[in-house]
Coordinates of C-alpha atoms in Angstrom, one line a residue:
Chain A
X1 CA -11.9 -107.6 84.5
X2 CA -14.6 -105.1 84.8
X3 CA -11.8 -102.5 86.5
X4 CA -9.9 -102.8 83.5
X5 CA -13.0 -102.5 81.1
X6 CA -13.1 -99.1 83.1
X7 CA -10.2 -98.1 82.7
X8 CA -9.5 -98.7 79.1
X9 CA -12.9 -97.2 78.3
X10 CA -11.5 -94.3 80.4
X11 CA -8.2 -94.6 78.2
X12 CA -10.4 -94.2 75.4
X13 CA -12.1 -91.7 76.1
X14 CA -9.3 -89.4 77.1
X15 CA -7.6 -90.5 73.6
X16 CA -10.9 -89.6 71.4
X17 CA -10.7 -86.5 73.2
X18 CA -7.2 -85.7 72.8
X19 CA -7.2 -86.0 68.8
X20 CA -10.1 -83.6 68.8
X21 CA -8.6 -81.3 71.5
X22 CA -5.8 -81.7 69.1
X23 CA -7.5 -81.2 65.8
X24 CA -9.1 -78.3 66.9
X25 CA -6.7 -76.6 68.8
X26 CA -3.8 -77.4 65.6
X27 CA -6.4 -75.7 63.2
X28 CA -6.4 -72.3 65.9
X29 CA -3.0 -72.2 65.9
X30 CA -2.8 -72.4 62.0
X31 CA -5.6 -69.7 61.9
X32 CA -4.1 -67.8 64.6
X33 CA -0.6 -67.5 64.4
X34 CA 0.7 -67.8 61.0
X35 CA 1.6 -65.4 58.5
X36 CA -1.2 -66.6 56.5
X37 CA -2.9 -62.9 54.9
X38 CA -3.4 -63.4 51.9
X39 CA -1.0 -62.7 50.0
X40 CA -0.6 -59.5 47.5
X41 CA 2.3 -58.4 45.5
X42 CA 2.3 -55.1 46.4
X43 CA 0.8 -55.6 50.0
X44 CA 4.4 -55.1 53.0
X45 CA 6.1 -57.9 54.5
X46 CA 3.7 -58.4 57.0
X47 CA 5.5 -62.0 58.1
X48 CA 7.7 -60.8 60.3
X49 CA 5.3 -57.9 61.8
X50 CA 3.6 -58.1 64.8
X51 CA -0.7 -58.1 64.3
X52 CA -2.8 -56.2 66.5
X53 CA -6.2 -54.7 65.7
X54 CA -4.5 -52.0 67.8
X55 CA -2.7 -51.1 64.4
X56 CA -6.4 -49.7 63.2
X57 CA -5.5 -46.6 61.6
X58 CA -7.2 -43.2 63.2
X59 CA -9.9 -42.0 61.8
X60 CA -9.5 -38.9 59.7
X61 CA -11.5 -36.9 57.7
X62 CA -10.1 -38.6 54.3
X63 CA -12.2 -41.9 55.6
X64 CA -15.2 -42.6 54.6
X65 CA -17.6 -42.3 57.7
X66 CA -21.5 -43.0 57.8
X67 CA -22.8 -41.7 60.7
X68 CA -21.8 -39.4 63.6
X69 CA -17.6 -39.4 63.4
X70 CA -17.4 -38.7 67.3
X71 CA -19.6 -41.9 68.1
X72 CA -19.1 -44.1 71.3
X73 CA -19.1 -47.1 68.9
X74 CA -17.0 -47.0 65.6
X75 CA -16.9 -50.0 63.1
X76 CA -14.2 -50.2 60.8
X77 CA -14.9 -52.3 57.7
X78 CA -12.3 -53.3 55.9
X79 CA -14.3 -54.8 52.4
X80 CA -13.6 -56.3 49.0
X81 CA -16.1 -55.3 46.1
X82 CA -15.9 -58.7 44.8
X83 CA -16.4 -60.7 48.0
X84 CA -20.4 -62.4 48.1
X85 CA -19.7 -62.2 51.9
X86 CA -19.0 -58.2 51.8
X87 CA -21.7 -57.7 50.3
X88 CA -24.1 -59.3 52.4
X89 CA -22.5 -57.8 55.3
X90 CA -22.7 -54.6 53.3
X91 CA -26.5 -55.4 53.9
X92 CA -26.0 -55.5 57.8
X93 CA -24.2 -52.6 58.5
X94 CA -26.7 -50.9 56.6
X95 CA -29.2 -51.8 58.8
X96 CA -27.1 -51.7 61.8
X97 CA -26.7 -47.4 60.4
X98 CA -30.5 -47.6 60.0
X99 CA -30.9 -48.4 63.8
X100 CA -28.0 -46.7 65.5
X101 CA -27.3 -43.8 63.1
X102 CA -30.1 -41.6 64.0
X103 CA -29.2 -41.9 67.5
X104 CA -25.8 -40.7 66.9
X105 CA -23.6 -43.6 69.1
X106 CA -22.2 -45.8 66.3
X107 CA -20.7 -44.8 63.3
X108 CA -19.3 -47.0 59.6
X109 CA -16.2 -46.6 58.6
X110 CA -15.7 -48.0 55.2
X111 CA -11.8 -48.9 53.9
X112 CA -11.1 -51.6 51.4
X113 CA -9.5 -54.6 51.5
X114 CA -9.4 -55.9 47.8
X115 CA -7.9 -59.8 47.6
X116 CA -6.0 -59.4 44.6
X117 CA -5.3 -63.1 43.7
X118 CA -8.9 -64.3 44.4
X119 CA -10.7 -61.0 43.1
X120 CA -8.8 -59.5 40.3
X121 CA -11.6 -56.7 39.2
X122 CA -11.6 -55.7 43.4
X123 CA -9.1 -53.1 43.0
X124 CA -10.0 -51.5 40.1
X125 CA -13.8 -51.1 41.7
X126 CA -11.9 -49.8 45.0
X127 CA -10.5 -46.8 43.0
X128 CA -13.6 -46.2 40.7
X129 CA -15.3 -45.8 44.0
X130 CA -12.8 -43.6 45.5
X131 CA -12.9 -41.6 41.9
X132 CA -16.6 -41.5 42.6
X133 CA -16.3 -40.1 45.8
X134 CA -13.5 -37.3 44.5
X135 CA -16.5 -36.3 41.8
X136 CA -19.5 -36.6 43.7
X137 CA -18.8 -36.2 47.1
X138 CA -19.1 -38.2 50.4
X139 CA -22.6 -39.1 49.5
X140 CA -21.8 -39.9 46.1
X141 CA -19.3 -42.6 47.4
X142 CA -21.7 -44.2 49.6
X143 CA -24.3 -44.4 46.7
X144 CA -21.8 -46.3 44.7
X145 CA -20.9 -48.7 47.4
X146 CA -25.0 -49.2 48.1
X147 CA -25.6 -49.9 44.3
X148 CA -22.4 -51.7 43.7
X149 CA -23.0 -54.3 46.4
X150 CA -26.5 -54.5 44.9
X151 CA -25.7 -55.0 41.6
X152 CA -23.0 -57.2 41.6
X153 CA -22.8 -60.7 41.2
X154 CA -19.7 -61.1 43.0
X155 CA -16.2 -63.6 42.7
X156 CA -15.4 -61.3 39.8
X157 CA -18.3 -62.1 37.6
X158 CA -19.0 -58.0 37.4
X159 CA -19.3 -56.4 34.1
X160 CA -17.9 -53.3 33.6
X161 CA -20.9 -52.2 32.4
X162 CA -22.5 -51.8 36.4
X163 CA -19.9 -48.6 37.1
X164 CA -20.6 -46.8 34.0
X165 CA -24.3 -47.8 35.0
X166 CA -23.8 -46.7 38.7
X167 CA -21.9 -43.7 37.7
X168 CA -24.9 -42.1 35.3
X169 CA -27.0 -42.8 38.4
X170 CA -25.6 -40.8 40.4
X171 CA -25.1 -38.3 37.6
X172 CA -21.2 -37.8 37.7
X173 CA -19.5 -36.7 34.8
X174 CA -17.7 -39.6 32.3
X175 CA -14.9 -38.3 31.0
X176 CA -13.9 -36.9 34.4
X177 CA -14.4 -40.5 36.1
X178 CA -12.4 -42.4 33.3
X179 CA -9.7 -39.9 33.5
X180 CA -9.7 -40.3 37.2
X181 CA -9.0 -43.7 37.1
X182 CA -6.8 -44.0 34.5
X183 CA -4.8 -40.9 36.8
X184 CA -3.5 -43.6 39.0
X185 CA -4.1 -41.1 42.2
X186 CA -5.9 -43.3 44.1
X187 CA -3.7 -46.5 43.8
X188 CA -1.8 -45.3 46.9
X189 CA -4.9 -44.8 49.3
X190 CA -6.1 -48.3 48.5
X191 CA -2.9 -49.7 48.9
X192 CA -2.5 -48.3 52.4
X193 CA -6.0 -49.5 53.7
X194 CA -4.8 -52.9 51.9
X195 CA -1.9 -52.8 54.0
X196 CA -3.6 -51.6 57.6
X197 CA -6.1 -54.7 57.6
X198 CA -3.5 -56.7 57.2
X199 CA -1.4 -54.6 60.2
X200 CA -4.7 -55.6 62.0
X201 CA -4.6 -59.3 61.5
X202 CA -7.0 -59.3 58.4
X203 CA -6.7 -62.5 56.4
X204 CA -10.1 -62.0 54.1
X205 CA -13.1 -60.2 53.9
X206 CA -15.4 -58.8 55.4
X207 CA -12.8 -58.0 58.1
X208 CA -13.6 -55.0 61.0
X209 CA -12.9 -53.6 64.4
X210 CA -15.0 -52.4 66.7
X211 CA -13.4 -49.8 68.3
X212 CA -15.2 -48.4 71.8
X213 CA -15.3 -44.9 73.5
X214 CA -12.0 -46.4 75.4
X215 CA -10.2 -47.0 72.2
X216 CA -10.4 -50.8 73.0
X217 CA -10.3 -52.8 69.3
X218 CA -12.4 -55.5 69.2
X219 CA -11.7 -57.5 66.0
X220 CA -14.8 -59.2 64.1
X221 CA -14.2 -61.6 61.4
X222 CA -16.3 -62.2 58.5
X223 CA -19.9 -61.3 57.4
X224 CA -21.6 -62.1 60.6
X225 CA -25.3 -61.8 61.6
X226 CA -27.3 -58.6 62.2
X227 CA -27.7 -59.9 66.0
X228 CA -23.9 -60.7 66.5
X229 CA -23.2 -57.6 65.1
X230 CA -25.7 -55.7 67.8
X231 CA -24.6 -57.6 70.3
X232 CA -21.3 -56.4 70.1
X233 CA -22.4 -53.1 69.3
X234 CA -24.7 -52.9 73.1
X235 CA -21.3 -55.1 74.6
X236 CA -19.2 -51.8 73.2
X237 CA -21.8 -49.2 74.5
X238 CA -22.0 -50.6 78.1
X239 CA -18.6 -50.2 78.3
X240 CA -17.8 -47.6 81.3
Chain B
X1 CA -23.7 -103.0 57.9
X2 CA -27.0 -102.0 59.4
X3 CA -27.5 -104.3 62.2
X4 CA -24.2 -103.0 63.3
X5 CA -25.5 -99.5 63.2
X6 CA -28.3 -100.8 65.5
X7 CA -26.6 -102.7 67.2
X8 CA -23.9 -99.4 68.3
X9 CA -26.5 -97.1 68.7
X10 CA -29.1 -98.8 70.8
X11 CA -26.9 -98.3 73.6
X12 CA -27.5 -94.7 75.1
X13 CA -23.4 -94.1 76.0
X14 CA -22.8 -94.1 71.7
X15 CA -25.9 -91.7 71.0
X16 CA -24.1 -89.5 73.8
X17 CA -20.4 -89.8 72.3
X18 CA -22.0 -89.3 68.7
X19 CA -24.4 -86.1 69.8
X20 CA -21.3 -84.9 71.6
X21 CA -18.9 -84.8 68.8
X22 CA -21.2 -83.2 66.4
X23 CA -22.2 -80.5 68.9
X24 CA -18.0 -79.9 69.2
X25 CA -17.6 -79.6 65.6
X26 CA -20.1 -77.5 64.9
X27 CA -19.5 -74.9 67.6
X28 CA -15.8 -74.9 66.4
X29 CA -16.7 -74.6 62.9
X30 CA -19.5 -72.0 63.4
X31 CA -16.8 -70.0 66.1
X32 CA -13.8 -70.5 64.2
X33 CA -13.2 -67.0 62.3
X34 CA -13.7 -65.3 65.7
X35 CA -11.9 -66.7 68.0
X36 CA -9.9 -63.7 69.1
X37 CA -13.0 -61.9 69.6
X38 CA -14.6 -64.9 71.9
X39 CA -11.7 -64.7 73.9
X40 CA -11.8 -61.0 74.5
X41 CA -15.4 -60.8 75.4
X42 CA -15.2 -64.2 77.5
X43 CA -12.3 -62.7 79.8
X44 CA -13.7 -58.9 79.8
X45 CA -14.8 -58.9 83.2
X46 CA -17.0 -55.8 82.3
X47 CA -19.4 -57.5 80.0
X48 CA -22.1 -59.6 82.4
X49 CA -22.7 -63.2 81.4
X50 CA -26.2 -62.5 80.1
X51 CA -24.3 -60.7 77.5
X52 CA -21.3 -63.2 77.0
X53 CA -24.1 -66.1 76.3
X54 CA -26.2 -63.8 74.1
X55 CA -23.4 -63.2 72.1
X56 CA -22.2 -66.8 71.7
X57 CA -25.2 -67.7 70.9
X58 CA -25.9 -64.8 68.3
X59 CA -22.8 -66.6 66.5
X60 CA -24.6 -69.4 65.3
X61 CA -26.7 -67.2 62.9
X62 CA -23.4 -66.8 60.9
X63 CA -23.9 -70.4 59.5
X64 CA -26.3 -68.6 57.1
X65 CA -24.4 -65.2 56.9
X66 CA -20.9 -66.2 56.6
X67 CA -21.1 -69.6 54.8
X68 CA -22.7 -70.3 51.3
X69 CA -25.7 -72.7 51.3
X70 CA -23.2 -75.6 50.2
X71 CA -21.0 -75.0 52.7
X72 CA -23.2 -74.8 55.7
X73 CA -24.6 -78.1 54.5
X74 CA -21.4 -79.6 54.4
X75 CA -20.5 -78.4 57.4
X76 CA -23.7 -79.7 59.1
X77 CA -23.0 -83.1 57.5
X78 CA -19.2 -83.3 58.4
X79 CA -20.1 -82.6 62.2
X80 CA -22.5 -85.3 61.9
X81 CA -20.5 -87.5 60.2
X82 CA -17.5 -86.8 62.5
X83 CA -19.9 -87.7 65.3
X84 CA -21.0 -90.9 64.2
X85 CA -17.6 -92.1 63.6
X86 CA -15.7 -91.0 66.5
X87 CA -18.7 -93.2 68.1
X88 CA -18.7 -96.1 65.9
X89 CA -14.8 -96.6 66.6
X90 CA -15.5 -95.8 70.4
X91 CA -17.5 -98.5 70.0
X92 CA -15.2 -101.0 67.8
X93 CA -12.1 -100.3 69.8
X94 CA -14.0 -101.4 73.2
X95 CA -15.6 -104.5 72.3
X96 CA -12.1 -105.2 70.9
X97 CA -10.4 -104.4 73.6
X98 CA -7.5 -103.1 71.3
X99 CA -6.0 -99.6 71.7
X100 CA -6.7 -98.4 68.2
X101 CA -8.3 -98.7 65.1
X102 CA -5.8 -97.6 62.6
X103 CA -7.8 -97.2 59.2
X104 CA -11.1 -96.2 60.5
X105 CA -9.1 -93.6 63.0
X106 CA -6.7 -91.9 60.2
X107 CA -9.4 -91.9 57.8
X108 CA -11.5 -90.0 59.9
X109 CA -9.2 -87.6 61.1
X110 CA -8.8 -87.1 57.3
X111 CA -11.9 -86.5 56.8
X112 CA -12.3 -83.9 59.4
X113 CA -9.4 -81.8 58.0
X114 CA -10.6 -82.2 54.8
X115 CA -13.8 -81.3 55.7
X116 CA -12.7 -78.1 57.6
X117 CA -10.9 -77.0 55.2
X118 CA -13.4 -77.3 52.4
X119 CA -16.3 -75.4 54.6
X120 CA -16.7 -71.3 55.5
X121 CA -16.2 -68.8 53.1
X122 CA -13.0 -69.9 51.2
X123 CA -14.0 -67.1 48.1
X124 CA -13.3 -64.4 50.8
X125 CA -10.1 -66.0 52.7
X126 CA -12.1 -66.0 56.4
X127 CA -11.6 -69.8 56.6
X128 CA -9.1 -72.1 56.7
X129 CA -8.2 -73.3 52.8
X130 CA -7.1 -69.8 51.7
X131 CA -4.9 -68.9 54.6
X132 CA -2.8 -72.0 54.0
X133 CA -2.7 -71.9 50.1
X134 CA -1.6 -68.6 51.0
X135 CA 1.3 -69.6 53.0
X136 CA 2.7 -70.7 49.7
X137 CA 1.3 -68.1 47.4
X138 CA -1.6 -70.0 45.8
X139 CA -4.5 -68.7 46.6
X140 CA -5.1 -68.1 43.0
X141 CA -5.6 -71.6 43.1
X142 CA -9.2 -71.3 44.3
X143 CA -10.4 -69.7 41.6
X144 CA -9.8 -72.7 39.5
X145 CA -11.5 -74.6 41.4
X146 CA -15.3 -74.9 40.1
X147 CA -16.6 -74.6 43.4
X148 CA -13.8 -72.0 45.1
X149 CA -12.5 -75.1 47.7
X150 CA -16.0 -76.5 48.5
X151 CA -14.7 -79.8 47.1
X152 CA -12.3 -80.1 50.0
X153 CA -15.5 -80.5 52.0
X154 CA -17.2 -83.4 49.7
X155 CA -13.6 -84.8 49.9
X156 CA -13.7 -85.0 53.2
X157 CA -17.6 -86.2 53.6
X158 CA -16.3 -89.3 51.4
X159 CA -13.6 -90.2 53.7
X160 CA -15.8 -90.2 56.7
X161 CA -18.3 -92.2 55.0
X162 CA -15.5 -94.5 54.1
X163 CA -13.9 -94.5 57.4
X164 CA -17.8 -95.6 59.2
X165 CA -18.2 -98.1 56.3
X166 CA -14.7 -99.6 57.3
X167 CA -15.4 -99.8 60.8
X168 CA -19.3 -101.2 60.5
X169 CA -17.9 -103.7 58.6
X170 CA -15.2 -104.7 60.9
X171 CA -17.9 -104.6 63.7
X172 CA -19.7 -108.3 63.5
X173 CA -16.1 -109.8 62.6
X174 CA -15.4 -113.2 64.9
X175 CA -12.7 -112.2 67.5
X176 CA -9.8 -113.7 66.3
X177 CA -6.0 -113.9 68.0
X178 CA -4.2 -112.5 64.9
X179 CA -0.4 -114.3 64.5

């Protein structure tokens, strides 16, 4: 009697453990494996395409890039103006720049990443910052993205009022910005970094790779801690 | 209902089962987004394991980075919740010496699902709802939703609260040979 209390204790055990084994490893494979990015009218057929953070476009001089381009360490940020969690991580990275950027080993590298059916104002805010950039310069887009992230309220709640606002801070011209956004040049180069996070197995925001001195991609998904983020960051730099 | 809590939980092996549980859930919850990244650290051979734990650890601290304040609660409670039940019908199924227990089982399973899927940062897609409305194009969904999915995760705190109250109160029921 007591061997077969045992055993159907040990039964039950193995069965609790199984559903959860089960549950959990179900809800990886879901997350994992399916063609789940979210989904965008314009964004490719990415279904049938294989993801690998190895896609990660090559960083060129038409990105934007906060610190030293040739670091050991380079994190690729692929962000949503809209999203509450980019712009916490927007926080982050900023102080991740404020520790490593003077010492010239990591570098940001911001593309974005609008989700189009949960953010409909993300896109438009991707090309006013791009328009800012063509008008003021590097800096000039880097001041947007600082005072945008601060000003916004996020989940689309931001009124248009905070660019024009933005835009007089950092004293470009008006007329020049509306008619570069109304130019529609800019819709292509948001498009593409749309469409290489989702090459790189982004499904929502903030998405980024890590990419190391030996061009391995590490891929880091969502708006995680200042320590996670500097662990990964020492992790990249011990690398041989 | 509450001598039958007592009466479960004054036995050490439950408390372990319960803690257990909770401790899985919340690891996987807290891990979840970044489980590609886990895997690459855990098998880099060039990373020591000073490093490897640091960084596991340092994942925990996106529970207040990468989930709202609603959502890390829920998440907290389902894990607990999940806990207690698993434990409760650990319980129920050995002093009844049957294999299952088929309402308090499927309702907690359905409350762990729901659950999951209501918790992390559904606004921004790095979770599970949003992936799967996505599968079939309605994402947009969410943002009729007052609290962008969150209600997936009270959904699924009722069904667990359900599922213990089911199986506390099946607990002090007279063994009976059922026809």
């Amino acid at each position: 009697m007591e061997n077969q209390n045992t055993n159907e204790q040990k039964n039950l055990m193995i069965s609790v453990a199984i559903i959860i084994a089960g549950i959990l490893i179900a809800g990886s494979v879901i997350y994992s494996k399916g063609s789940n990015q979210p989904q965008d009218k314009k964004a490719p057929d990415v279904a049938q395409q294989q993801e690998s953070t190895d896609a990660v476009r090559p960083i060129s001089e038409e990105d934007h890039i906060k610190g030293n381009p040739n670091a050991q360490v380079v994190i690729v940020e692929y962000s949503d103006f809209e999203c509450p969690f980019c712009k916490r991580f927007h926080d982050t990275m900023n102080q991740v720049m404020d520790e490593y950027g003077p010492t010239g080993k990591v570098a940001w590298v911001y593309r974005h990443f609008p989700l189009d059916q949960l953010h409909s104002k993300a896109r438009p805010e991707a090309i006013a910052s791009e328009c800012a950039s063509e008008l003021g310069g590097e800096g000039a887009f880097w001041k947007f993205a600082d005072r945008f992230y601060e000003l916004t309220p996020s989940n689309d709640q931001t009124e248009a009022s905070v660019i024009t606002k933005i835009i007089k801070e950092i004293g470009i011209d008006a007329i020049a910005f509306t008619e570069c956004l109304n130019s529609g040049k800019y819709d292509q180069r948001v498009e593409a970094d749309v469409a290489n996070a989702v090459e790189t197995g982004g499904r929502g925001t903030p998405w980024s790779i890590v990419i190391t001195s030996s061009g391995q991609t590490l891929p880091l998904s969502g708006a995680q801690s200042y320590e996670s983020v500097k662990q990964l960051i020492e992790i990249a730099l011990s690398e041989e | 209902m509450f001598s039958s809590l007592k009466k479960v939980f004054s036995k050490p092996r439950y408390i372990t089962i319960a803690v257990l549980v909770t401790v899985i859930v919340f690891v996987f919850v807290v891990w979840f987004p970044n489980l590609r990244l886990i895997k690459e650290i855990i098998f880099n051979s060039g990373v020591s394991s000073i490093s490897k734990i640091s960084f596991l650890f340092s994942l925990f601290g996106s529970i207040k980075t990468n989930f709202s304040v609603i959502s890390s609660i829920i998440a907290i409670i389902i894990a607990i919740m999940f806990g207690l039940n698993i434990s409760l019908i650990t319980y129920y199924i050995k002093t009844r010496q049957v294999i299952k227990s088929k309402s308090g089982t499927h309702l907690s399973i359905g409350g762990l699902i729901s659950g999951i899927l209501g918790i992390g940062c559904a606004s921004c897609g790095t979770f599970l709802l949003t992936p799967i409305l996505s599968l079939f194009g309605a994402s947009g969904f969410l943002t009729f939703l007052p609290f962008g999915g969150e209600e997936f995760g009270l959904i699924g705190i009722g069904l667990l609260l359900y599922s213990s109250y089911v199986t506390l109160k099946k607990i002090p029921e007279p063994l009976v040979c059922e026809v």
